[in-house]
Backbone as a ProteinNet text record, in pm:
[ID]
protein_1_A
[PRIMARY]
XXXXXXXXXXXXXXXXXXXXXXXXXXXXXXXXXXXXXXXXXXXXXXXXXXXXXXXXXXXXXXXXXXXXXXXXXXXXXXXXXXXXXXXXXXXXXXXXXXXXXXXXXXXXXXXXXXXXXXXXXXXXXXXXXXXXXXXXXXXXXXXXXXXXXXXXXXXXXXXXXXXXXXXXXXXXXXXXXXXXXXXXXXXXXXXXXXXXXXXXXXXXXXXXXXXXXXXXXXXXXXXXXXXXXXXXXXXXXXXXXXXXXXXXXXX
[TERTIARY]
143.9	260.7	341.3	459.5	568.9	656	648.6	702.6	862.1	898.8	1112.4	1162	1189.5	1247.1	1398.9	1439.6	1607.9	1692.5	1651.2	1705.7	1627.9	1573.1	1531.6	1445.7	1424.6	1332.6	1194.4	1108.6	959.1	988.5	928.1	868.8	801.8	678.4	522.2	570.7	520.3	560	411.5	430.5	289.3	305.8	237.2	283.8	141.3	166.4	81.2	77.4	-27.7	-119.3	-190.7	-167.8	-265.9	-342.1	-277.7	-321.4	-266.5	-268.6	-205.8	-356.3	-484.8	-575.5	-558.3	-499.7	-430	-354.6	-222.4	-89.9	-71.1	-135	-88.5	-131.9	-253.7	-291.3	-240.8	-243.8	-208.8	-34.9	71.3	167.8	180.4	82.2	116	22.9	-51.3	-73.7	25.9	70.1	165.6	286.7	347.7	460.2	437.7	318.4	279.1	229.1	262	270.5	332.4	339.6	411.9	499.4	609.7	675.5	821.3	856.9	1050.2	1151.8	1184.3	1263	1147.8	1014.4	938.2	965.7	961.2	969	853.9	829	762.9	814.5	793.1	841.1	715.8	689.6	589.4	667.7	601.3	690.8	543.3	586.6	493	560.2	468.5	455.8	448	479.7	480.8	317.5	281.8	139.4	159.5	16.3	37.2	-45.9	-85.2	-175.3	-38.1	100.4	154.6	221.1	146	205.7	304.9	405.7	530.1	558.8	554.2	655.6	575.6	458.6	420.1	479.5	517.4	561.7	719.3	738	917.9	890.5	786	822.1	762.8	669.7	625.4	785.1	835.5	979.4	1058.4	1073.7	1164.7	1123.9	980.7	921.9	941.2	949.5	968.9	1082.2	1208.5	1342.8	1409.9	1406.1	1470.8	1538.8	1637.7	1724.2	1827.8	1834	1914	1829.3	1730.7	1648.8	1575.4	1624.7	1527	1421.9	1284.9	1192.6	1084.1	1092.8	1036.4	1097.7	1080.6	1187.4	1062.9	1110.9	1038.5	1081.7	1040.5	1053.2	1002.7	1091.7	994.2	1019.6	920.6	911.7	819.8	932	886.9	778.4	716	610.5	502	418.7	293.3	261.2	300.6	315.5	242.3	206.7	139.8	183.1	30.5	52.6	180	178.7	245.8	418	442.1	568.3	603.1	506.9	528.7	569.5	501.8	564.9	708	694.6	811.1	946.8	951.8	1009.9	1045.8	964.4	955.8	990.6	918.1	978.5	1121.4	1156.3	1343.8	1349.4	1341.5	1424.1	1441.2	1338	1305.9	1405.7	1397	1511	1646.5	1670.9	1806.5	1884.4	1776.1	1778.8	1782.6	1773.8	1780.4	1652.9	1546.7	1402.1	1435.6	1360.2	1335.8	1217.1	1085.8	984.7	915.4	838.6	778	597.1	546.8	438.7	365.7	258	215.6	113.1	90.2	-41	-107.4	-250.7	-269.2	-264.8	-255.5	-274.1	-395	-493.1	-618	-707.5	-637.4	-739.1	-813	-772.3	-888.8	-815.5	-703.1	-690.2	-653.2	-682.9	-685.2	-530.4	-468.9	-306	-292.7	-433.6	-423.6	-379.4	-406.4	-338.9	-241.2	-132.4	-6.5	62.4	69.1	130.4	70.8	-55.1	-101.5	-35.7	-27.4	13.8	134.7	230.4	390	373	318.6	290.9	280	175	134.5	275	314.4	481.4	554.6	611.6	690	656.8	545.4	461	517.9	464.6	441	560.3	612.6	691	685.9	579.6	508.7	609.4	568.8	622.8	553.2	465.2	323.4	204.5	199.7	21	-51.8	-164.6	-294.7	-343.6	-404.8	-511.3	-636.2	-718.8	-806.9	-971.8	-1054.4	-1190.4	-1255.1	-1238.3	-1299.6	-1270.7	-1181.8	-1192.8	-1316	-1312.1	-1400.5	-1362.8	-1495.5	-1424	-1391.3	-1340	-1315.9	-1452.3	-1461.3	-1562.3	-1518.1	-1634.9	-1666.3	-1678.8	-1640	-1757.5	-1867.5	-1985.7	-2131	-2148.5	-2051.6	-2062.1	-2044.1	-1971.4	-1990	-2083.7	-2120.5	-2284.7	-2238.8	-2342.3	-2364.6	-2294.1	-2326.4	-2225.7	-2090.2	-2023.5	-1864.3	-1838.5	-1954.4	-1904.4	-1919.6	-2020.5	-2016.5	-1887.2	-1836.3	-1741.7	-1613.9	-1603.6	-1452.6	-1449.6	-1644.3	-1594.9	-1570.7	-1623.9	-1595.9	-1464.6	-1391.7	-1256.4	-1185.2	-1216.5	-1117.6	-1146.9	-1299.9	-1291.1	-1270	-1280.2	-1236.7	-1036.6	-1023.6	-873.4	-798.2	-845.6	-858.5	-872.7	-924.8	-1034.2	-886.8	-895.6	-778	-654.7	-588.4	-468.7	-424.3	-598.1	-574.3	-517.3	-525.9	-484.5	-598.8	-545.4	-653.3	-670.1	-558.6	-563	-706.6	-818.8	-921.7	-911	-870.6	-845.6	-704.8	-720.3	-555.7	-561.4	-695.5	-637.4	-634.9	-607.8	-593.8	-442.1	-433.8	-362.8	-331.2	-335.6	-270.4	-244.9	-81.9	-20.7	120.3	172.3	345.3	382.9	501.7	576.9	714.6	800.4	916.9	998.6	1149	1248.1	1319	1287.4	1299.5	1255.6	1123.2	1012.2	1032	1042.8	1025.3	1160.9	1260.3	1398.4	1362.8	1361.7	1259.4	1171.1	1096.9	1011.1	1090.8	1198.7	1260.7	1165.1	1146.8	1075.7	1034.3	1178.1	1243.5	1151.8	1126.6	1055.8	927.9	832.3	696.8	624.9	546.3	496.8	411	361.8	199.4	194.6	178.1	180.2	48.1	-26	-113.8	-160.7	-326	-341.7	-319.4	-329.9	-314.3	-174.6	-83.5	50.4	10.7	-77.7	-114	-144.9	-240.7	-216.8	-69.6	-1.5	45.6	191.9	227.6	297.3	303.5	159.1	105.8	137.6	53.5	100.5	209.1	328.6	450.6	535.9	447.7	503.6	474.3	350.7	291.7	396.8	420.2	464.2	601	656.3	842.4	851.4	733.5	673.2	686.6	653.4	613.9	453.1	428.1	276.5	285.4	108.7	57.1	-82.3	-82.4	-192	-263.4	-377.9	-488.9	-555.9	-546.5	-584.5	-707	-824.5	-946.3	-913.3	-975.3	-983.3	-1115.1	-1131.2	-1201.3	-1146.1	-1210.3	-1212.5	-1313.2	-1194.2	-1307.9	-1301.5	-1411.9	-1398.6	-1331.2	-1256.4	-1178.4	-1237.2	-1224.6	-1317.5	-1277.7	-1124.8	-1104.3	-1011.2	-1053.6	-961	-1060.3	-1040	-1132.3	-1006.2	-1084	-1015.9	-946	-835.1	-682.7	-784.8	-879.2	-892.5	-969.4	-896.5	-989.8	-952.7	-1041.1	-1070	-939.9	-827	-690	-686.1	-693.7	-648.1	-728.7	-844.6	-965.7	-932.5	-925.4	-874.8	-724.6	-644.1	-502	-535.5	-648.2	-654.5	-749.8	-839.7	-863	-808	-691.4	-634.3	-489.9	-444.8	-319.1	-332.8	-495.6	-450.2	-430.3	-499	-466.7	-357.8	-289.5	-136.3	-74	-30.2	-4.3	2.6	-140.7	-164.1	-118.4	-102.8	-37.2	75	109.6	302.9	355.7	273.8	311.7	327.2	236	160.3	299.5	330.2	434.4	547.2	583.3	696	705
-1157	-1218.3	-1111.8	-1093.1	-995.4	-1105.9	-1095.7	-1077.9	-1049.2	-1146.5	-1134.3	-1198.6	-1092.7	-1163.1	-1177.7	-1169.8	-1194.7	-1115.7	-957.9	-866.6	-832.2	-880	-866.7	-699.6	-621.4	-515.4	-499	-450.6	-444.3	-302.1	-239	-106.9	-97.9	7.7	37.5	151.5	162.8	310.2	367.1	493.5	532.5	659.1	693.9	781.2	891.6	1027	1130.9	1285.4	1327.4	1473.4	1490.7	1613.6	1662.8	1571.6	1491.7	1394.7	1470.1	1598.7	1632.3	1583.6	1549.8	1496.8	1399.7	1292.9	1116.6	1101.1	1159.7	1096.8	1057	1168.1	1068.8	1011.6	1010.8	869.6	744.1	756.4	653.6	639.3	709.7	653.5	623.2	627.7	560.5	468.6	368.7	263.8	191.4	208.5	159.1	130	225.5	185	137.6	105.2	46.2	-102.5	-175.5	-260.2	-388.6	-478.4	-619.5	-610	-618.6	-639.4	-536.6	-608.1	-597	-557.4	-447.9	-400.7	-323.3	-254.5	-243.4	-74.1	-31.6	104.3	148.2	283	343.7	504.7	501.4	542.1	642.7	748.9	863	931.7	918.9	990	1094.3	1215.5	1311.6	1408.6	1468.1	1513.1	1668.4	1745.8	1907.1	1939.5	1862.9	1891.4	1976.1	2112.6	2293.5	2225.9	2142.7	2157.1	2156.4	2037.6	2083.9	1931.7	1823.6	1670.5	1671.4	1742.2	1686.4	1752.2	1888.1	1893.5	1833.8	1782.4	1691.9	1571.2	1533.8	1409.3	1389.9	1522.4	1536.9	1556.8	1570.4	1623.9	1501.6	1389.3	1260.6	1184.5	1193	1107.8	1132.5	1266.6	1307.4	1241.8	1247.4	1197.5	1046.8	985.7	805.2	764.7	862.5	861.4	864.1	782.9	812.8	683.6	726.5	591.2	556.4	658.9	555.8	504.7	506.5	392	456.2	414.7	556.1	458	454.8	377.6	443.6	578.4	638.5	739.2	778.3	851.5	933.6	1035.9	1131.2	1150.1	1128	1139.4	1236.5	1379.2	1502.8	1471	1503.6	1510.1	1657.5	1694.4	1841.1	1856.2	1734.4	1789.8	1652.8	1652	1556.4	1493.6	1371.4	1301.3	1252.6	1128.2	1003.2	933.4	862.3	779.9	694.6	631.2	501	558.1	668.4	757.1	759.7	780.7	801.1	685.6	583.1	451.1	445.5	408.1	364.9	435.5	592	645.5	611.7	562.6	495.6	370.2	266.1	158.2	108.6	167.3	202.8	239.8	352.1	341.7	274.2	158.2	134.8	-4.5	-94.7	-189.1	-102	-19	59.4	35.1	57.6	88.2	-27.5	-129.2	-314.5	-402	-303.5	-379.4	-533.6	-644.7	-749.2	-788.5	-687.5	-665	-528.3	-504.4	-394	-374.4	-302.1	-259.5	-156.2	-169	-36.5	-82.9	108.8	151.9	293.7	296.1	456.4	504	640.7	722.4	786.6	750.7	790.4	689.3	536.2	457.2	365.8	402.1	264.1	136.5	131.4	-14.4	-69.8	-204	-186.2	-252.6	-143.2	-193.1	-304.9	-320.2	-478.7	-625.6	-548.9	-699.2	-691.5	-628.4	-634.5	-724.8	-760.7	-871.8	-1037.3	-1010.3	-1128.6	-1162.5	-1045.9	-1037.4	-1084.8	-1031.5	-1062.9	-1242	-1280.9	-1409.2	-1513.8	-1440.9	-1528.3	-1533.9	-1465.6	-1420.1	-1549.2	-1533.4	-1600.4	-1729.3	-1797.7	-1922.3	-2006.3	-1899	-1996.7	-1951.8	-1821.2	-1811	-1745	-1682.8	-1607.1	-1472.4	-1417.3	-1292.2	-1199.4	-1177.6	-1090.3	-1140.9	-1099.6	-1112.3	-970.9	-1013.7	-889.5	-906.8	-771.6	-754.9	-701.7	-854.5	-807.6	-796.4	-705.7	-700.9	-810.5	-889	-964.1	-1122.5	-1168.5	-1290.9	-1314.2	-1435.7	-1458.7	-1414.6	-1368	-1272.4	-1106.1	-1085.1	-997.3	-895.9	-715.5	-654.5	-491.6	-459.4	-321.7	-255	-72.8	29.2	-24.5	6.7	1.7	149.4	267.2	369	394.8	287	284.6	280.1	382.9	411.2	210.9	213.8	67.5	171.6	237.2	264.5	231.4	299.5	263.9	100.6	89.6	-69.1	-143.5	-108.7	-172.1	-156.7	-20.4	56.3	-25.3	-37.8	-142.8	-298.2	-320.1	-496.9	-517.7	-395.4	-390.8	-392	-293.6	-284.9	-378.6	-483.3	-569.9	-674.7	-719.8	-801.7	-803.7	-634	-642.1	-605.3	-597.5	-571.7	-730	-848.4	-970.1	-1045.5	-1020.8	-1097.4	-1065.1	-886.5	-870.2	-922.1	-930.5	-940.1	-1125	-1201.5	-1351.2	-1392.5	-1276.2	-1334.8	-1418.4	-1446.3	-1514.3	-1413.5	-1286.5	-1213.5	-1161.8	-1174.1	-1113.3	-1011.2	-905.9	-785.9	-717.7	-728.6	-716.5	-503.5	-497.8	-338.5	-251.5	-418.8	-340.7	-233.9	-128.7	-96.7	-133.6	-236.6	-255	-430.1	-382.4	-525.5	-531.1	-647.1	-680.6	-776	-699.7	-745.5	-829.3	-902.8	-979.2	-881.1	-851.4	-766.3	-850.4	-953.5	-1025.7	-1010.3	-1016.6	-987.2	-870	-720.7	-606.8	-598.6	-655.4	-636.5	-688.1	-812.3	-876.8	-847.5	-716.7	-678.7	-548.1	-473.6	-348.7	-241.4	-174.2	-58	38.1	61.9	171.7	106.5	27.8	2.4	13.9	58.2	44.9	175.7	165.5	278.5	362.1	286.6	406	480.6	575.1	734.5	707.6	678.3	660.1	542.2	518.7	381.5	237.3	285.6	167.7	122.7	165.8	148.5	-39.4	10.7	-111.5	-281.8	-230.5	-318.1	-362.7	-249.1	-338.8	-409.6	-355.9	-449.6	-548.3	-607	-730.6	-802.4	-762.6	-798.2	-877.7	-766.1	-822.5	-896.5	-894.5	-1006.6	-1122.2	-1145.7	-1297.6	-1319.3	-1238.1	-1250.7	-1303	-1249.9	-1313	-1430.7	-1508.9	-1617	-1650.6	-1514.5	-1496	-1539.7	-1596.6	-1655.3	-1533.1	-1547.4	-1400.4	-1502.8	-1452.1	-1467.9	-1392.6	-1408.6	-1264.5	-1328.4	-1217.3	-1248.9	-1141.1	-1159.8	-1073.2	-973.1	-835.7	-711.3	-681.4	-527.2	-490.1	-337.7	-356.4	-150.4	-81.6	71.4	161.5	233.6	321.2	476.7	602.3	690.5	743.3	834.2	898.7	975.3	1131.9	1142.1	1313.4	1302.6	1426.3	1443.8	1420.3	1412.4	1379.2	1288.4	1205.4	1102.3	1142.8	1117.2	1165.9	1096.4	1041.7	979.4	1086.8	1074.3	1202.7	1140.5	1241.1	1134.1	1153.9	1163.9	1104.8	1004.3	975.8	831.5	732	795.1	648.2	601.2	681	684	632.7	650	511.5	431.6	389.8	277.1	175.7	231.2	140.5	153.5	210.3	190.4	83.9	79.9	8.8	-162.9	-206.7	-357.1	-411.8	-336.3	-334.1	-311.3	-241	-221	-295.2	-313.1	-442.8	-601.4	-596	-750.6	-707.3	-619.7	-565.8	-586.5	-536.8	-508.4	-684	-785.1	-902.8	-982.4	-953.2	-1060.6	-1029.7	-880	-825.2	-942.6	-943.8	-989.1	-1144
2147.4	2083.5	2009.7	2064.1	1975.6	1834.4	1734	1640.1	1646.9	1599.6	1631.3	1494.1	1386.9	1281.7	1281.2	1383.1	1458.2	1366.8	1386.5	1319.6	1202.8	1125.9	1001.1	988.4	932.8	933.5	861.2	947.1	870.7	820.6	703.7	681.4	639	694.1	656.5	578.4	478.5	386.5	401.2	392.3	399.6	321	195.7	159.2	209.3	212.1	268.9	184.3	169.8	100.9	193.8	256	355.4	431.5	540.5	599.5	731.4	775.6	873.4	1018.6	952.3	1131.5	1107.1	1018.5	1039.1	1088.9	1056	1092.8	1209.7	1333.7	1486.9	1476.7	1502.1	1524.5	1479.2	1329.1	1258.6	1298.3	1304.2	1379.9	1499.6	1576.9	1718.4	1678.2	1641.9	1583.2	1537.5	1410.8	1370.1	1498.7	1500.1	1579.9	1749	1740.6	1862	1840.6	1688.7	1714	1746.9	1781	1898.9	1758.8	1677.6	1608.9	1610.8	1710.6	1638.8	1529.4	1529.5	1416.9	1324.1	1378.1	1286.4	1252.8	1162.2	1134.6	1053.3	1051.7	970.7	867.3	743.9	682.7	591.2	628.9	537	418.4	333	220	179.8	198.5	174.8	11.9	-7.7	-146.4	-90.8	-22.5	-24.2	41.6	110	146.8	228.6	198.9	222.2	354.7	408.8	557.5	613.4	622.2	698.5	754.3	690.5	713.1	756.6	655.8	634.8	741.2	847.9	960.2	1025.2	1070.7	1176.9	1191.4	1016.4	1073.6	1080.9	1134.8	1116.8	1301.6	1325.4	1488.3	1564.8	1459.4	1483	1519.8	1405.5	1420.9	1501.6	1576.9	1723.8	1792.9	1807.7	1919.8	1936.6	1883.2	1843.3	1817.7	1764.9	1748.2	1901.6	2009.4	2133.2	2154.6	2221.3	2305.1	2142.1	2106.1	1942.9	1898.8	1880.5	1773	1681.1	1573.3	1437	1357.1	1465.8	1420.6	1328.1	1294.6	1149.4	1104.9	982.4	922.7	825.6	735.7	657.2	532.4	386.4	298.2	260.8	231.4	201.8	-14.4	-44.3	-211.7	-256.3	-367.6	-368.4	-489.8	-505	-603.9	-628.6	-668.3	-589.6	-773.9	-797.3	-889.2	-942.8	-834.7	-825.6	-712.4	-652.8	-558.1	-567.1	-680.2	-733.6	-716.6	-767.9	-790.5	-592.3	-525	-426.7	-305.7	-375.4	-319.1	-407.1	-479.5	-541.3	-462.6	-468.6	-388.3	-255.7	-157.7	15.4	6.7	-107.9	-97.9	-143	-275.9	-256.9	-174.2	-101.9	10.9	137.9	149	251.8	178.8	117.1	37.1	12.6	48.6	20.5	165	279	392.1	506.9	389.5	475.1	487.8	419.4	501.2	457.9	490.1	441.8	411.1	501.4	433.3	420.8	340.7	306.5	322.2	418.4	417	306.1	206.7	199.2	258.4	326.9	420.5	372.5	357	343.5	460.7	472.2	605.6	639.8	585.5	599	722.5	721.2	850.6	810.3	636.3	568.3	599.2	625	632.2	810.3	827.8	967.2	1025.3	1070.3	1125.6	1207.5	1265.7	1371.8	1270.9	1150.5	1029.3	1003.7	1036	983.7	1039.7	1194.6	1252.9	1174.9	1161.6	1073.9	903.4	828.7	689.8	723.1	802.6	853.1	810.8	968.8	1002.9	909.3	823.2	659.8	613.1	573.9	469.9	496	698.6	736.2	732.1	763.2	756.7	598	500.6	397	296.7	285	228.3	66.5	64.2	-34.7	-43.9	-153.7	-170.3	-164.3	-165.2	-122.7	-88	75.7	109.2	47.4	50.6	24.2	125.1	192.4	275.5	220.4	186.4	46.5	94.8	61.5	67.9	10.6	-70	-165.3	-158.1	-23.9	-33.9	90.3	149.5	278.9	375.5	448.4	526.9	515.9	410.3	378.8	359.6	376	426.6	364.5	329.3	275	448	459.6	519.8	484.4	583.8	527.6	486.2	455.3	455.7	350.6	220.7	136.3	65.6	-37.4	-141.1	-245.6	-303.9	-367.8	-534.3	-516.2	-659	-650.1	-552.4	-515.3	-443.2	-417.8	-425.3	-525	-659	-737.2	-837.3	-823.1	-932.4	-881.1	-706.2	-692.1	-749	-727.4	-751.7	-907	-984.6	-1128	-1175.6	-1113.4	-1149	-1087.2	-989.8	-1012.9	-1094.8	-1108.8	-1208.3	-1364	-1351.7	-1538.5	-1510.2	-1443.9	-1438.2	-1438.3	-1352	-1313.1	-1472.9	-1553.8	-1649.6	-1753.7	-1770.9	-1883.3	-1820.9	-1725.7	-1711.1	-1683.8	-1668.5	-1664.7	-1515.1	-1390	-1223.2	-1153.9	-1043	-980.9	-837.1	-854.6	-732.3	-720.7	-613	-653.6	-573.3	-536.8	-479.1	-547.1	-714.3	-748.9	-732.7	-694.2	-743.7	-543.9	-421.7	-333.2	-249.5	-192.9	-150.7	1.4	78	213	141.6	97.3	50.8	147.1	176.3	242.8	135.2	133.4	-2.3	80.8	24.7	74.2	-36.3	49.4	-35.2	-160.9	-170.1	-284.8	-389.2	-393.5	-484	-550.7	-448.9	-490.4	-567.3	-530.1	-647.1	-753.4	-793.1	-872	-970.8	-923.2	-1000.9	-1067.8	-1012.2	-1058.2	-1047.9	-918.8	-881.6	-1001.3	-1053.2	-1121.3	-1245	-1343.8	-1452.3	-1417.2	-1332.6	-1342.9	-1420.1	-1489.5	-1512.1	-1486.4	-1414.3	-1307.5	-1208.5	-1276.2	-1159.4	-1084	-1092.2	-996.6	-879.7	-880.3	-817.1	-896.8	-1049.7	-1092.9	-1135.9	-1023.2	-945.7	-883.5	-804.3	-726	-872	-906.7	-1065.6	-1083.7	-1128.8	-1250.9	-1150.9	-995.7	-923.8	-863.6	-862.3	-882.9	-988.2	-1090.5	-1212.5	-1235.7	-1228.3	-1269.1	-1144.6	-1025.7	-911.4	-970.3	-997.9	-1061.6	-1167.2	-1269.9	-1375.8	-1346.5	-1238.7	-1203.8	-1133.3	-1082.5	-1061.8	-920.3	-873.8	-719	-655.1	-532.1	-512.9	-409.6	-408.3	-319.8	-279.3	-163.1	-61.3	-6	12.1	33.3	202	278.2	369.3	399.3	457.2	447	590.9	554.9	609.9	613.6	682.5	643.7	580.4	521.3	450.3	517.5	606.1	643.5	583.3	611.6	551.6	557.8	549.1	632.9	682.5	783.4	895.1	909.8	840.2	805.6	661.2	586.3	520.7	390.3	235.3	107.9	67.9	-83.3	-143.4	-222.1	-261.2	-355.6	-510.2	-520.1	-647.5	-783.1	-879.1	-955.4	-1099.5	-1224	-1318.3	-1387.1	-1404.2	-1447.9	-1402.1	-1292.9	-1227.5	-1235.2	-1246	-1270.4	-1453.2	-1519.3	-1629.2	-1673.3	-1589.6	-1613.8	-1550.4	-1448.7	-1390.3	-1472.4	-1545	-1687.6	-1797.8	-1839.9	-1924.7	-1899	-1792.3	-1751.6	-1747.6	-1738.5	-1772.4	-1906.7	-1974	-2134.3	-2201.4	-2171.4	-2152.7	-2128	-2018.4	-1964.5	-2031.9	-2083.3	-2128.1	-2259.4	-2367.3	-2451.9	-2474.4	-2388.6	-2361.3	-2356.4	-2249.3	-2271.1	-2352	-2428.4	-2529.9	-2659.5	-2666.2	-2759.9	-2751	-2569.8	-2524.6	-2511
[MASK]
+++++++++++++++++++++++++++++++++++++++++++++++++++++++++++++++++++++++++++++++++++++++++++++++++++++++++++++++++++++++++++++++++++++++++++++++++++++++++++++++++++++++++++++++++++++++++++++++++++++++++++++++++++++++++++++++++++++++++++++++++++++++++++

């Protein structure tokens, strides 16, 4: 089944750090899937392997017949994840989307759900699905150690508990957003340079009184490359629901 939002545009943002043994693959996935008007959009951060011209010679290659179905966000200095969406997803709402993918480029999340997350959107009319580990259904790597699975189901439930959601995967990254929502929320006001980016734009989706739906995945492991996560970021990612529920409670 191909996907026809009668013009409308998908964009997968994917932002990338030395993801130069992902990217093919992972863009001929993507843009190989049954969906119409779908684009893909890498916003790379200056990564020294070399991403960023692969995926400038990715986009020739897929740029034919007139059709500019991915594009390259070069950024000259490596922020935050969160900084780095924010960046792809303006532009991808600058650029007409009507919906918005985030995807990592590493493989953890599985692209065969995106026609489904779409599907959900259009069906019910939500402003964000999740593609969440933690509802039914939903599935860890078995490659995951029991520490890191205990350390994710922790952080969402103490993130969940302070902030009062019912999202139970609020701290995942493979979410589709509706271009409504993301105006809505004002890109430009968020404050997390990192993963707990993913937090607090949830957060303040619920908060503008947008519904979100979680549809189950699985999470793999990624198979090249190491994890962007280090202790700054684990460190705003427990400090940001407190904040948050802070900042509200003020307001």
């Amino acid at each position: 089944m191909t996907y026809d939002l009668g013009g409308d545009r998908v964009t997968v943002v994917m932002p990338t750090y030395n993801e130069a043994a992902n990217l093919p693959r992972m863009a001929e996935l993507v843009l190989g899937l049954p969906i119409d008007g779908l684009q893909l959009k890498i916003v790379d951060d200056s990564s020294p392997d070399g991403t960023g011209r692969i995926a400038e010679e990715l986009a020739e290659k897929y740029n034919w017949d007139g059709r500019r179905r991915m594009s390259v966000l070069h950024r000259t200095e490596k922020d935050g994840l969160g900084r780095a969406y924010v960046a792809g997803m303006s532009a991808a709402l600058d650029e007409g989307a009507a919906y918005v993918v985030q995807m990592d480029a590493d493989g953890s999340h599985p692209v065969e759900a995106v026609p489904r997350m779409l599907g959900t959107a259009v069906a019910t009319g939500v402003g964000l699905v999740v593609g969440s580990r933690y509802v039914e259904g939903g599935s860890l790597d078995e490659e995951w150690g029991r520490h890191r699975v205990l350390l994710s189901r922790f952080a969402n439930r103490y993130a969940r508990t302070v902030l009062g959601t019912k999202i139970r995967d609020i701290t995942a990254g493979f979410n589709l957003w509706s271009a409504a929502t993301l105006r809505d929320i004002d890109l430009a006001t968020l404050d997390s340079a990192g993963y707990s980016f993913q937090v607090e734009l949830k957060f303040k989706a619920v908060r503008a009184g947008h519904s979100a739906v979680e549809i189950p995945i699985r999470f793999e492991e990624r198979t090249e490359g190491v994890s962007k996560m280090n202790l700054s970021t684990q460190i705003e990612s427990a400090v940001m629901p407190v904040r948050l529920r802070l900042r509200n409670r003020r307001g």
